[in-house]
Amino acid sequence: MKTLPLLLLFIAFSLTSAADDGYRLWLRYERITDPAVRTAYNKTFSFIAVSDTSDISHNAAKELQAGIGAMTGKHIPIVKTMPKSGRGIRLSLSGATDVTAVKADSYVISLEGGNVVIKSAGNTGLLYGSFALLRHLQQHLPIEKAVSQSKPKIQLRMLNHWDNPEGTIERGYAGSSLWKWYELPETVDPRYTDYARANASIGINGTVVNNVNASARFLTAEYLHKVAALAGVFRKYGIKTYLSIHFAAPKTLGGLKTSDPLDPEVRKWWMEKTKEVYSIIPDFGGFLVKANSEGEPGPQDYGRTHADGANMLAEALAPFNGVVIWRAFVYKADPNADRFKAAYDEFASLDGKFAKNVIVQVKNGPIDFQPREPFSPLFGNMPKTPLGMEFQLTQEYLGFATHWVYEAPIFKECLDADTYVKGKGSTVASIVDGSLHNYPLTCMAGVANTGSDRSWTGHPMAQANWYAFGRLAWDHTLSAQAIAREWAQLTLTTQPKPVAAITDIMLRSRDIYVDYNTPLGLSRPWTGAHYAPEPWQNRSSRPDWTAIYYHRADSLGLGFDRTATGSNALQQYRPEVTRAWANPETCPLPYLLWFHHISWSQKLSSGRTLWDELCHRFYTGAESVVWMQKQWASVQSSIDPTLHADVTGRLLKQHKEAIWWRDAWMLYLQTFSKQAIPAIYRRPERTLEEVKEGVNVYLMR
Amino acid sequence: MKTLPLLLLFIAFSLTSAADDGYRLWLRYERITDPAVRTAYNKTFSFIAVSDTSDISHNAAKELQAGIGAMTGKHIPIVKTMPKSGRGIRLSLSGATDVTAVKADSYVISLEGGNVVIKSAGNTGLLYGSFALLRHLQQHLPIEKAVSQSKPKIQLRMLNHWDNPEGTIERGYAGSSLWKWYELPETVDPRYTDYARANASIGINGTVVNNVNASARFLTAEYLHKVAALAGVFRKYGIKTYLSIHFAAPKTLGGLKTSDPLDPEVRKWWMEKTKEVYSIIPDFGGFLVKANSEGEPGPQDYGRTHADGANMLAEALAPFNGVVIWRAFVYKADPNADRFKAAYDEFASLDGKFAKNVIVQVKNGPIDFQPREPFSPLFGNMPKTPLGMEFQLTQEYLGFATHWVYEAPIFKECLDADTYVKGKGSTVASIVDGSLHNYPLTCMAGVANTGSDRSWTGHPMAQANWYAFGRLAWDHTLSAQAIAREWAQLTLTTQPKPVAAITDIMLRSRDIYVDYNTPLGLSRPWTGAHYAPEPWQNRSSRPDWTAIYYHRADSLGLGFDRTATGSNALQQYRPEVTRAWANPETCPLPYLLWFHHISWSQKLSSGRTLWDELCHRFYTGAESVVWMQKQWASVQSSIDPTLHADVTGRLLKQHKEAIWWRDAWMLYLQTFSKQAIPAIYRRPERTLEEVKEGVNVYLMR
C-alpha cells in the first residue's frame, strides 16, 4: 500500500475519466480480486531475471513487471541474475546463433524448480512468451497450466495502415492517423509505444505505416527521418517498419523521364533510394506496392509486367534482405470483363517469374473485402510464388464503427477453405503458411482498423478484430470461438457467464450482418458514400464502380452468372470446387448469387423461393440485432458502465441502419421481382424514394 | 482514505499512462501538497449547498465537489439545504426573474458567516462563479481573497468549429473532429461533457459545431437529431448550439429552383426549416453564415445584398429569439482590387439595413488571421449594426501544432487598438462590447483549435489560446500577462519561478514568431500546403491566392502601397489613424510593409536599412527559439516529464522550421534586393532551389 499516494498523483482526474475508455485494449492488467489467485501469483513472482540486455528483452521484463505488478499490487524487481532464494520468472535466451526468424520468435514456457522459465532462441521469442504468460495470468489460470510452447506459422505478421500524410485514413473509422507526420521526428508520441506493445502482445512483427495509394513524400529524406523515429519505437518491440511506395517516384521525385522498371536509370534510382532508406532505417522491412490498380501507376504503363516491376524493387532490396510485397488487387475498367477474374488473369501466368524476395499479397476474396466472399482463386495457382494473405480489419464494408462484426469467422472461412490444389485438404491456410508449396517466405497482412480515437478502433468491440488477426497470423488453427473468449476475458470481464454471452454475440455477428447487408452472395451495394447502400447506383466513370455491376438484378432474377454460361470465373478454381459451386443445387446458399443468376421464384435448398429467402434473411438479420442488444444488456453488471453505454448506443445505431439497409435492398429489388414481402414481415415504413433521400444525405458535400 | 481502493480500480494502466497527457486542460485539480493550504480548505469546505435543481446548478455543485475533492482528498457532500453546523459553499440563485443574459451570467462571491456564498440571478452565473472559485483554489490562494464579483462584457462568447461532416477539420492541427457524426445521436461520447466543462469554466456560452464552408447535411432531420444530442450535453453547461448553414440549401436540400432571399418560396422554406430546427433543439442559438466568399453561395448570386440574405434568415429566427451571425469575410477575385478593402467596401454601406437579430462577424484584421495585422477598418464604421469579433485560435498561420505562439497579445493588440471613431479612446473593444455604439447584441468568436488529440489542441501550450480567448471574451480588460500566468498555474505548475519563466516565453512567443515568419508587416507566404512558406508562389486561379500579391517584392523594394499613391486602403480608417500610418516615418515598424512599398536601402526608424532590418528580424527571430528552448529546459523539474518532453520536441521542430522559413524568405527576397546578408549572420546552409524542394515535399500528393 506504500505506493498508493504516489499512484494517486497520476490519476487523470476529470468528471468522466474514471471510466474504462478502452485505451488499454486487452492489456488491462486489472487488479485480481480473488485472494486465492493473487496469493498464488504473489508466491511465484518475486523477481524477473533477465541477463540479455537488448531493448526487446528489457521490454519483455518491463511488461511482466508492469502487468503482474498491476494485477497483484506488488512491485516485482527486474534483476540480471537469478537470486539465491525466492521464486520468479527467468527469461532465458538460448545460445544458438543464426537462427531462422521463426525460431527466434518461438518460445517455451516451463516450470523449473518453482520458477517460470521463458526460453527462446531470440529476444522476440522472450517477448512473445512474456505476453503469452501475461495472457494466461490475466485469465486467472493456474501457473502450472502456463507450461507450453509455441511457434508462429507465418513469418511476416503485418498490419497495413492506409494512412495518408495529411492525417486522414482511407477507410478509417476511428479518428485520424496515429502517426503525427508534421510533428515527427522531433516529437514522438508515447502512444506509438502502446501501439507497439499491443502488436507485440499478439505476435505482429511488421507494419506498413502509409497508404497503398502512396504519397511519394515518404521516400524523401524529410519523411524517411520521420519514419525512422517510428521505426525506433517499433524496433524495441520486434516490429519492422515497411513503406508503401509510389511506383512513379523516379519521375515525380527523382526527376527522371520515365519510371520504366527496365530502364537502367530507373533501376539505379531505386537502388540508390533503397540504400538511402537503409542508411536511415537499418532494419527497414521492405516495400508494399499497389501498381496499375485503381489509377495508381505501375509497370504496365511501360508495357512491362507486374513481375518486371516487382523484380526491379527486389533487386534494390536484396542486398539489405528487404522484401517486396506486391499486391494482386488489380482490375481493369472493362465493361465486358468480370472483375472476379482479374487477379488470376493477370498474375497466375507470372508464377515463377518473381524474384526470391517478392511476396504477392492477395486479398482473401476475388473482389474486395465483402462481408462474405469465396476465397480468391489465385490461392493455389502460384506454387512458385509466395502468396501473402491480405485481410481487412477496418470495416469498410462491415458497418464502419457502428456495427459490431467479429471478423475471425471471415478469416477462418477463407483460411479453412479447401482449394483442392494438391487434393483434398489443400486449404488456403496451408498455401499461405507455405507448407503446401514450400514457400520460402510467408506473410499475412491485416488492413488496420486503428486510429487516433481513444479506443483505438472506434467501435470498442472492433478491438477484437485486431486481436483475432494477430492471433491467427501466429496460429491459424486457433478457432474463432477460442479467440473470442480469450479476447473478452482479457478485455471485458473474467466472469464466465458474461464472457459466454459476449462470445455468443461475436460468433453470430458476422452472419447477422451478412443477412441484413448482402445475403446469399450479394455484394458491394456501397458506391459513393461508403456509408449508405445504393443498390440502384448505375452510373460511374467505370462499370465496376456501380452497384448494378455486382448484383445484376433484372426482371428474371438476381445474381452474377459466373458459370460456363456466364463469365466462367468458376473455371479458375480446381474441378472439385468448380463442380460443387457451378451447380445451383449444390452451391452453398451463402455463395449462391456470387455464381448464379437465380430467378425470383426458384426454390432454394431452404425450401423457400429466392425472393422469400431474401425477405427471410433481410428481416431476420435486422431482427437479430435486437437479440444482440438483449444479449449485451444482460451483461451490463459485469462491464464498465461507460463502455457498456457506448456499445449500447452503437447497437441502437446498428439496428436502425440494419432496417434502413434492409429496406434499401428490399424496396429496390422489389421493383424487379414484382413480388410482395411475405405478410409475416412488417412492410418497410418508407418508400424507395425516401430510402434514396436518406442515402443522399450522406452523399452531400 | 476509504475511497482509495475504489479509485485504484479505475486507474487506466499502461506503461505510459502515468504521464500527464494534457487531457485535463486547466481543470487538473491536482492534490494540494502544502498542508497549511489543504487544512485551511478542508476547514472551510464540508458541504456544498444548492437548492436550485436545474442541471446547470447541479453541474456547478458537482464540479466543486469533484475539484475540491481531488485537491483536498476529501469527499464533500452536496446538500439541498444548509446544514446547521460546519462551513461550506452555498450556491444561491436570486429570486429575480426575466433578467438579462448578462445578469444571469454575472456572479458575486462573498463570505457569509464562514461560508463561501456564490450568488447569481441565473444558474449560469452560479456555474461561472463556481469555476471562478475553483480557479482561485487551484492557485492555492487564501479563501478570503476569493471575494469578488464579475460580469461578462460580451453576451455571446463563442467557439466556431470548422469541422466537416466526414470528421476532418479545416485548418485543424489536433486530429479529427471531436464530433462523431456517424455515431451520433445514439452514441454520445463522454468527451463532449469534458468539452462543455472546459468551455463553461472560461465563460464560453455558445458553439458553432460545423464548418462555415457548410454542408447542407446539417439542416436535414437526420443531422439535426445528431446536433440535438450534442446540444443536450452542452445545454447542461450553459452552452447554446449554433449551426453554419449552406446558403443554397433551399435548392440543394429543398428542391426549390432558387435560393433568392427575396423569393417568397425561399423565405417560406427557411421559416419552416427553422421551425423544424427549434422543434428538435428548443434552445438553438442561430445560424452562422459565410456567403459569397471563396466560392460559397450567397445572396449576391441573385443580385441581392448581404443584408437581404441575413434579414431573410433573421425573419425565420426571430420568433425563436435566434440570431444570425453573418460573416464579413469577403473578397472578390479582382486582380486590380485590394483585398484589404473588400469587407469595408461591401459592408460599410449596409449599416442600418440589417434586422435586429443580426450580428456581422468581422475578423480582427482586414485580410485573414495573419500573425500581425492592423485592425479591420470595419470596426467603428457600422454604428447601427452589431459587429462581432472573429479571432482564430487554430494556428493556420501561426505554425500549426508545432510552433508555440501565445495568441492573447494578438487579441489584445486588436481589442486595444484605437479607431478614433468617437475620438481618442474609441477602442475596438469598446465597439465589440457594445459600449461605444450601444449595440443590443455583442459577440466574440474564436475559431477553435480543438480536435480529437488527447491534448485537445495538438501543441499542449496551445491550450492557453483557448483559455485566453474565453477569458478575454468575458473580460477584455484582462492583460495577456495575467491570463498567461493564471493559465500556467492551473495547467502546469503552481511554483512561482517556473510560472514566471513560462509566462515569459508565452509573452514573447508571438513577436518571435512574427520575426522569423512575417516581420515588418509581411503577410501570407502560405499558399498550397499551408505547411510551408512559398513567398515565390505566383500562380493560382485567383491573384489573391498567390504569395506575390501580398508582399509585392520587386527590384526597388518590398511591401504593399496602401497609401493614396497605392490602393488607398488607409483611407478606410479615421484620419488620426490614417495620418499616423500613411507616413512611413511614423507608421509603426510592425505595420510598415502592410501600407508601404519601401525601397531596399531605405533607412528605417531602427537605424537599419529595410534589407538589414529584415535580416535582423529573420535571424533574431529564429535565434530566439533557442532562447525559448533554454527557458523551457530550465523548468524541467517542475513539469510532468512526458509533457515536458513533448514540448521540447515541438520546440526542436519550431527551431528547424524557423530557420527553414527564414531561409525561404531571405533567399527569395535576395533575388530582388541583390544585397548580401550582413556578415554577422551565418549564411543560409541551403540554396533557394533547395528550399523550394523542401517545400515541394509538403505539396506532394
XYZ file of N, CA and C in Angstrom, chain A residues 320-470:
453
model
N 19.896 -5.828 -48.772
C 19.574 -5.492 -47.380
C 18.592 -6.487 -46.770
N 18.344 -7.581 -47.495
C 17.364 -8.576 -47.047
C 15.958 -8.008 -46.903
N 15.662 -6.979 -47.684
C 14.315 -6.438 -47.686
C 13.420 -7.222 -48.629
N 12.138 -7.103 -48.418
C 11.199 -7.822 -49.281
C 10.299 -6.842 -50.037
N 9.815 -7.332 -51.177
C 8.793 -6.608 -51.927
C 7.473 -7.326 -51.682
N 6.476 -6.591 -51.271
C 5.147 -7.174 -51.147
C 4.296 -6.512 -52.223
N 3.972 -7.278 -53.219
C 3.326 -6.746 -54.426
C 1.868 -7.184 -54.406
N 0.975 -6.222 -54.390
C -0.449 -6.571 -54.262
C -1.042 -7.083 -55.575
N -1.894 -8.083 -55.445
C -2.574 -8.655 -56.617
C -3.954 -8.032 -56.807
N -4.219 -6.953 -56.097
C -5.535 -6.299 -56.188
C -5.554 -5.418 -57.440
N -5.937 -6.023 -58.554
C -5.965 -5.295 -59.833
C -7.265 -5.630 -60.546
N -7.738 -4.690 -61.307
C -8.882 -4.956 -62.192
C -9.005 -3.805 -63.167
N -9.353 -4.165 -64.394
C -9.424 -3.162 -65.456
C -10.853 -2.645 -65.601
N -10.962 -1.426 -66.136
C -12.291 -0.827 -66.319
C -12.935 -1.352 -67.605
N -13.013 -2.645 -67.707
C -13.547 -3.262 -68.931
C -15.002 -3.666 -68.680
N -15.941 -3.082 -69.438
C -17.355 -3.379 -69.177
C -17.701 -4.844 -69.442
N -16.897 -5.510 -70.253
C -17.213 -6.902 -70.572
C -16.465 -7.899 -69.694
N -15.508 -7.400 -68.959
C -14.724 -8.304 -68.119
C -15.490 -8.604 -66.841
N -15.062 -9.649 -66.155
C -15.592 -9.931 -64.823
C -14.475 -9.631 -63.835
N -14.699 -8.633 -63.022
C -13.661 -8.220 -62.079
C -13.188 -9.376 -61.223
N -14.068 -10.331 -60.978
C -13.767 -11.520 -60.188
C -12.514 -12.225 -60.705
N -12.350 -12.202 -62.027
C -11.285 -12.980 -62.658
C -9.962 -12.224 -62.776
N -9.982 -10.947 -62.478
C -8.860 -10.083 -62.866
C -7.531 -10.485 -62.236
N -7.517 -10.718 -60.936
C -6.246 -11.002 -60.262
C -5.626 -12.283 -60.829
N -6.456 -13.307 -60.953
C -5.967 -14.574 -61.517
C -5.439 -14.350 -62.928
N -6.247 -13.664 -63.739
C -5.873 -13.462 -65.138
C -4.541 -12.735 -65.280
N -4.323 -11.790 -64.400
C -3.087 -11.008 -64.534
C -1.883 -11.666 -63.872
N -2.132 -12.474 -62.859
C -0.999 -12.946 -62.060
C -0.624 -14.415 -62.252
N -1.621 -15.270 -62.476
C -1.311 -16.713 -62.465
C -0.198 -17.050 -63.456
N -0.236 -16.406 -64.603
C 0.755 -16.740 -65.628
C 2.144 -16.209 -65.278
N 2.215 -15.348 -64.281
C 3.524 -14.809 -63.886
C 4.229 -15.692 -62.863
N 3.571 -16.780 -62.480
C 4.159 -17.644 -61.451
C 5.546 -18.118 -61.876
N 6.483 -17.985 -60.951
C 7.846 -18.402 -61.255
C 8.700 -17.282 -61.815
N 8.073 -16.175 -62.119
C 8.818 -15.073 -62.732
C 9.240 -14.009 -61.737
N 8.876 -14.196 -60.487
C 9.213 -13.185 -59.474
C 10.535 -13.527 -58.791
N 11.247 -12.503 -58.408
C 12.495 -12.705 -57.666
C 12.199 -13.343 -56.312
N 13.259 -13.831 -55.690
C 13.093 -14.616 -54.462
C 12.514 -13.824 -53.296
N 12.809 -12.538 -53.272
C 12.347 -11.738 -52.129
C 11.060 -10.961 -52.452
N 10.238 -11.573 -53.311
C 8.936 -10.967 -53.618
C 7.825 -11.838 -53.051
N 6.875 -11.201 -52.428
C 5.643 -11.858 -51.994
C 4.503 -11.202 -52.766
N 3.622 -11.990 -53.324
C 2.425 -11.429 -53.941
C 1.302 -11.490 -52.903
N 0.778 -10.334 -52.570
C -0.225 -10.256 -51.498
C -1.635 -10.242 -52.105
N -2.418 -11.234 -51.717
C -3.725 -11.475 -52.325
C -4.827 -11.211 -51.291
N -5.824 -10.449 -51.669
C -6.972 -10.282 -50.771
C -7.672 -11.628 -50.607
N -8.295 -11.828 -49.473
C -8.918 -13.133 -49.209
C -9.911 -13.549 -50.282
N -10.657 -12.588 -50.814
C -11.630 -12.911 -51.852
C -11.252 -12.262 -53.167
N -11.944 -12.630 -54.241
C -11.567 -12.117 -55.561
C -11.977 -10.675 -55.810
N -12.929 -10.148 -55.039
C -13.378 -8.780 -55.302
C -12.741 -7.804 -54.327
N -13.343 -7.593 -53.175
C -12.813 -6.529 -52.320
C -13.406 -6.551 -50.919
N -12.998 -7.498 -50.114
C -13.330 -7.470 -48.688
C -14.832 -7.418 -48.427
N -15.614 -8.099 -49.258
C -17.043 -8.117 -48.988
C -17.331 -8.913 -47.715
N -18.513 -8.681 -47.127
C -18.858 -9.382 -45.885
C -18.744 -10.901 -46.028
N -19.019 -11.387 -47.242
C -18.748 -12.810 -47.490
C -18.302 -12.967 -48.932
N -17.144 -13.537 -49.085
C -16.644 -13.822 -50.426
C -16.083 -15.233 -50.451
N -16.221 -15.921 -51.592
C -15.457 -17.155 -51.754
C -13.974 -16.810 -51.774
N -13.126 -17.786 -51.484
C -11.681 -17.496 -51.463
C -11.196 -17.128 -52.863
N -10.142 -16.348 -52.902
C -9.592 -15.925 -54.189
C -9.044 -17.141 -54.938
N -9.395 -17.291 -56.221
C -8.882 -18.433 -56.980
C -7.376 -18.373 -57.236
N -6.762 -17.269 -56.871
C -5.297 -17.240 -57.022
C -4.613 -18.201 -56.051
N -5.226 -18.380 -54.892
C -4.593 -19.254 -53.891
C -4.474 -20.671 -54.451
N -3.273 -21.140 -54.481
C -3.026 -22.478 -55.010
C -2.523 -22.458 -56.432
N -2.706 -21.345 -57.099
C -2.336 -21.304 -58.511
C -1.023 -20.582 -58.784
N -0.285 -20.318 -57.729
C 1.054 -19.749 -57.921
C 2.027 -20.493 -57.006
N 2.230 -21.783 -57.304
C 3.045 -22.602 -56.382
C 4.480 -22.125 -56.244
N 4.978 -21.412 -57.254
C 6.388 -20.988 -57.179
C 6.543 -19.569 -56.631
N 5.432 -18.961 -56.267
C 5.489 -17.573 -55.797
C 4.836 -17.474 -54.424
N 5.586 -17.057 -53.442
C 4.962 -16.913 -52.123
C 3.750 -15.984 -52.202
N 2.612 -16.492 -51.795
C 1.408 -15.674 -51.768
C 1.118 -15.265 -50.331
N 1.009 -13.988 -50.099
C 0.623 -13.495 -48.774
C -0.875 -13.271 -48.734
N -1.416 -13.327 -47.560
C -2.853 -13.103 -47.381
C -3.081 -11.659 -46.951
N -4.067 -11.011 -47.573
C -4.460 -9.676 -47.120
C -5.897 -9.715 -46.624
N -6.041 -9.536 -45.324
C -7.365 -9.393 -44.721
C -7.604 -7.915 -44.449
N -8.866 -7.560 -44.305
C -9.167 -6.175 -43.939
C -9.792 -6.142 -42.548
N -9.141 -5.424 -41.659
C -9.685 -5.281 -40.306
C -10.632 -4.086 -40.238
N -10.242 -2.993 -40.885
C -11.130 -1.827 -40.855
C -12.415 -2.175 -41.596
N -13.534 -1.704 -41.080
C -14.818 -2.221 -41.525
C -15.415 -1.431 -42.693
N -14.617 -1.352 -43.766
C -15.057 -0.638 -44.961
C -16.424 -1.113 -45.434
N -16.594 -2.420 -45.470
C -17.863 -2.985 -45.935
C -18.608 -3.669 -44.795
N -18.174 -3.404 -43.592
C -18.750 -4.127 -42.454
C -19.336 -3.183 -41.411
N -19.859 -2.057 -41.876
C -20.602 -1.201 -40.947
C -19.759 -0.195 -40.197
N -18.489 0.049 -40.696
C -17.700 1.162 -40.175
C -17.473 1.033 -38.659
N -17.788 2.075 -37.896
C -17.547 1.981 -36.451
C -18.850 1.816 -35.684
N -19.929 1.561 -36.396
C -21.198 1.471 -35.671
C -21.829 0.077 -35.721
N -21.229 -0.839 -36.447
C -21.767 -2.204 -36.464
C -20.759 -3.151 -35.808
N -21.288 -4.019 -35.011
C -20.452 -4.975 -34.302
C -20.332 -6.223 -35.161
N -19.180 -6.386 -35.774
C -18.930 -7.571 -36.592
C -17.584 -8.159 -36.184
N -17.626 -9.333 -35.629
C -16.401 -10.039 -35.267
C -15.908 -10.770 -36.519
N -14.672 -10.467 -36.892
C -14.213 -10.884 -38.214
C -13.488 -12.230 -38.266
N -13.171 -12.784 -37.110
C -12.423 -14.052 -37.152
C -13.134 -15.102 -38.009
N -14.464 -15.189 -37.972
C -15.129 -16.163 -38.857
C -14.877 -15.887 -40.344
N -14.712 -14.631 -40.708
C -14.386 -14.321 -42.105
C -12.999 -14.852 -42.439
N -12.064 -14.568 -41.533
C -10.685 -15.010 -41.771
C -10.623 -16.542 -41.825
N -11.291 -17.149 -40.867
C -11.254 -18.615 -40.784
C -11.916 -19.260 -41.996
N -13.019 -18.690 -42.439
C -13.729 -19.250 -43.594
C -12.798 -19.338 -44.798
N -11.994 -18.317 -44.940
C -11.049 -18.315 -46.057
C -9.885 -19.264 -45.787
N -9.291 -19.150 -44.617
C -8.111 -19.968 -44.312
C -8.435 -21.460 -44.366
N -9.621 -21.822 -43.920
C -10.001 -23.240 -43.858
C -10.566 -23.747 -45.184
N -10.788 -22.848 -46.149
C -11.372 -23.277 -47.417
C -10.416 -24.228 -48.137
N -10.978 -25.229 -48.766
C -10.148 -26.228 -49.449
C -10.041 -25.884 -50.926
N -8.819 -25.655 -51.370
C -8.604 -25.314 -52.790
C -8.500 -26.561 -53.657
N -8.232 -27.727 -53.034
C -8.030 -28.999 -53.755
C -6.833 -28.946 -54.708
N -5.962 -27.989 -54.475
C -4.824 -27.826 -55.391
C -3.932 -29.071 -55.414
N -3.693 -29.636 -54.250
C -2.956 -30.903 -54.215
C -3.860 -31.956 -53.586
N -5.102 -31.956 -54.029
C -6.065 -32.911 -53.478
C -6.722 -32.371 -52.237
N -7.610 -33.162 -51.680
C -8.394 -32.747 -50.523
C -7.475 -32.311 -49.374
N -7.869 -31.291 -48.698
C -7.065 -30.813 -47.568
C -6.068 -29.734 -47.953
N -6.104 -29.306 -49.184
C -5.184 -28.232 -49.611
C -5.798 -26.877 -49.254
N -5.846 -26.626 -47.975
C -6.527 -25.410 -47.522
C -5.766 -24.154 -47.936
N -6.474 -23.066 -47.952
C -5.829 -21.774 -48.199
C -4.742 -21.540 -47.149
N -5.039 -21.919 -45.915
C -4.047 -21.736 -44.843
C -2.754 -22.463 -45.157
N -2.875 -23.671 -45.710
C -1.661 -24.460 -45.989
C -0.862 -23.851 -47.142
N -1.547 -23.062 -47.965
C -0.831 -22.331 -49.017
C -0.125 -21.116 -48.409
N -0.891 -20.346 -47.638
C -0.334 -19.105 -47.094
C 0.789 -19.382 -46.088
N 0.657 -20.454 -45.320
C 1.733 -20.722 -44.337
C 2.924 -21.433 -44.975
N 2.845 -21.637 -46.288
C 3.998 -22.156 -47.019
C 4.124 -23.658 -47.016
N 3.299 -24.355 -46.247
C 3.509 -25.798 -46.110
C 3.181 -26.554 -47.395
N 2.196 -26.077 -48.146
C 1.796 -26.825 -49.343
C 2.822 -26.698 -50.459
N 3.338 -25.503 -50.633
C 4.263 -25.285 -51.765
C 5.679 -24.943 -51.335
N 5.946 -25.154 -50.073
C 7.292 -24.839 -49.569
C 7.738 -23.417 -49.887
N 6.869 -22.491 -49.660
C 7.267 -21.093 -49.863
C 8.401 -20.728 -48.911
N 9.402 -20.061 -49.423
C 10.470 -19.605 -48.510
C 10.048 -18.403 -47.673
N 9.026 -17.698 -48.134
C 8.544 -16.518 -47.406
C 7.064 -16.697 -47.141
N 6.613 -16.307 -45.966
C 5.177 -16.352 -45.670
C 4.755 -15.043 -45.025
N 3.541 -14.633 -45.351
C 3.094 -13.310 -44.911
C 1.579 -13.282 -44.754
N 1.129 -12.649 -43.698
C -0.295 -12.387 -43.548
C -0.431 -10.933 -43.101
N -1.269 -10.180 -43.811
C -1.418 -8.750 -43.522
C -2.864 -8.433 -43.179
N -3.039 -7.523 -42.263
C -4.370 -7.028 -41.933
C -4.398 -5.529 -42.177
N -5.379 -5.067 -42.942
C -5.520 -3.629 -43.140
C -6.092 -3.051 -41.851
N -5.286 -2.232 -41.202
C -5.535 -1.866 -39.800
C -6.851 -1.124 -39.604
N -7.427 -1.337 -38.442
C -8.636 -0.599 -38.055
C -8.339 0.393 -36.937
N -7.079 0.753 -36.807
C -6.691 1.653 -35.720
C -6.732 3.112 -36.156
N -6.941 3.983 -35.197
C -6.912 5.413 -35.446
C -6.697 6.135 -34.131
N -6.790 7.441 -34.191
C -6.459 8.238 -33.017
C -7.546 8.229 -31.949
N -8.696 7.640 -32.243
C -9.725 7.551 -31.207
C -9.134 6.919 -29.950
N -9.626 7.366 -28.820
C -9.103 6.846 -27.563
C -9.191 5.318 -27.498
N -10.248 4.774 -28.043
C -10.441 3.317 -28.006
C -9.690 2.611 -29.131
N -8.916 3.316 -29.891
C -8.102 2.799 -30.998
C -8.916 2.442 -32.247
N -10.072 1.826 -32.055
C -10.772 1.215 -33.191
C -12.174 1.780 -33.398
N -12.512 2.909 -32.799
C -13.858 3.451 -32.961
C -14.858 2.621 -32.175
N -15.340 1.548 -32.766
C -16.189 0.611 -32.029
C -15.285 -0.170 -31.079
N -15.561 -0.113 -29.782
C -14.649 -0.809 -28.855
C -14.575 -2.316 -29.124
N -15.670 -2.873 -29.622
C -15.665 -4.314 -29.865
C -14.836 -4.687 -31.092
N -14.507 -3.679 -31.904
C -13.666 -3.929 -33.079
C -12.216 -4.182 -32.689
N -11.884 -3.893 -31.448
C -10.546 -4.264 -30.967
C -10.315 -5.766 -31.152
N -11.408 -6.511 -31.045
C -11.305 -7.975 -31.173
C -10.810 -8.381 -32.553
N -11.064 -7.554 -33.560
C -10.640 -7.907 -34.913
C -9.133 -7.740 -35.081
N -8.610 -6.712 -34.480
C -7.156 -6.524 -34.438
C -6.532 -7.714 -33.699
N -7.116 -8.010 -32.553
C -6.618 -9.105 -31.723
C -6.663 -10.437 -32.485
N -7.826 -10.721 -33.064
C -8.007 -12.007 -33.750
C -7.048 -12.127 -34.928
N -6.843 -11.030 -35.620
C -5.918 -11.089 -36.749
C -4.519 -11.503 -36.290
N -4.061 -10.848 -35.241
C -2.724 -11.162 -34.743
C -2.608 -12.613 -34.295
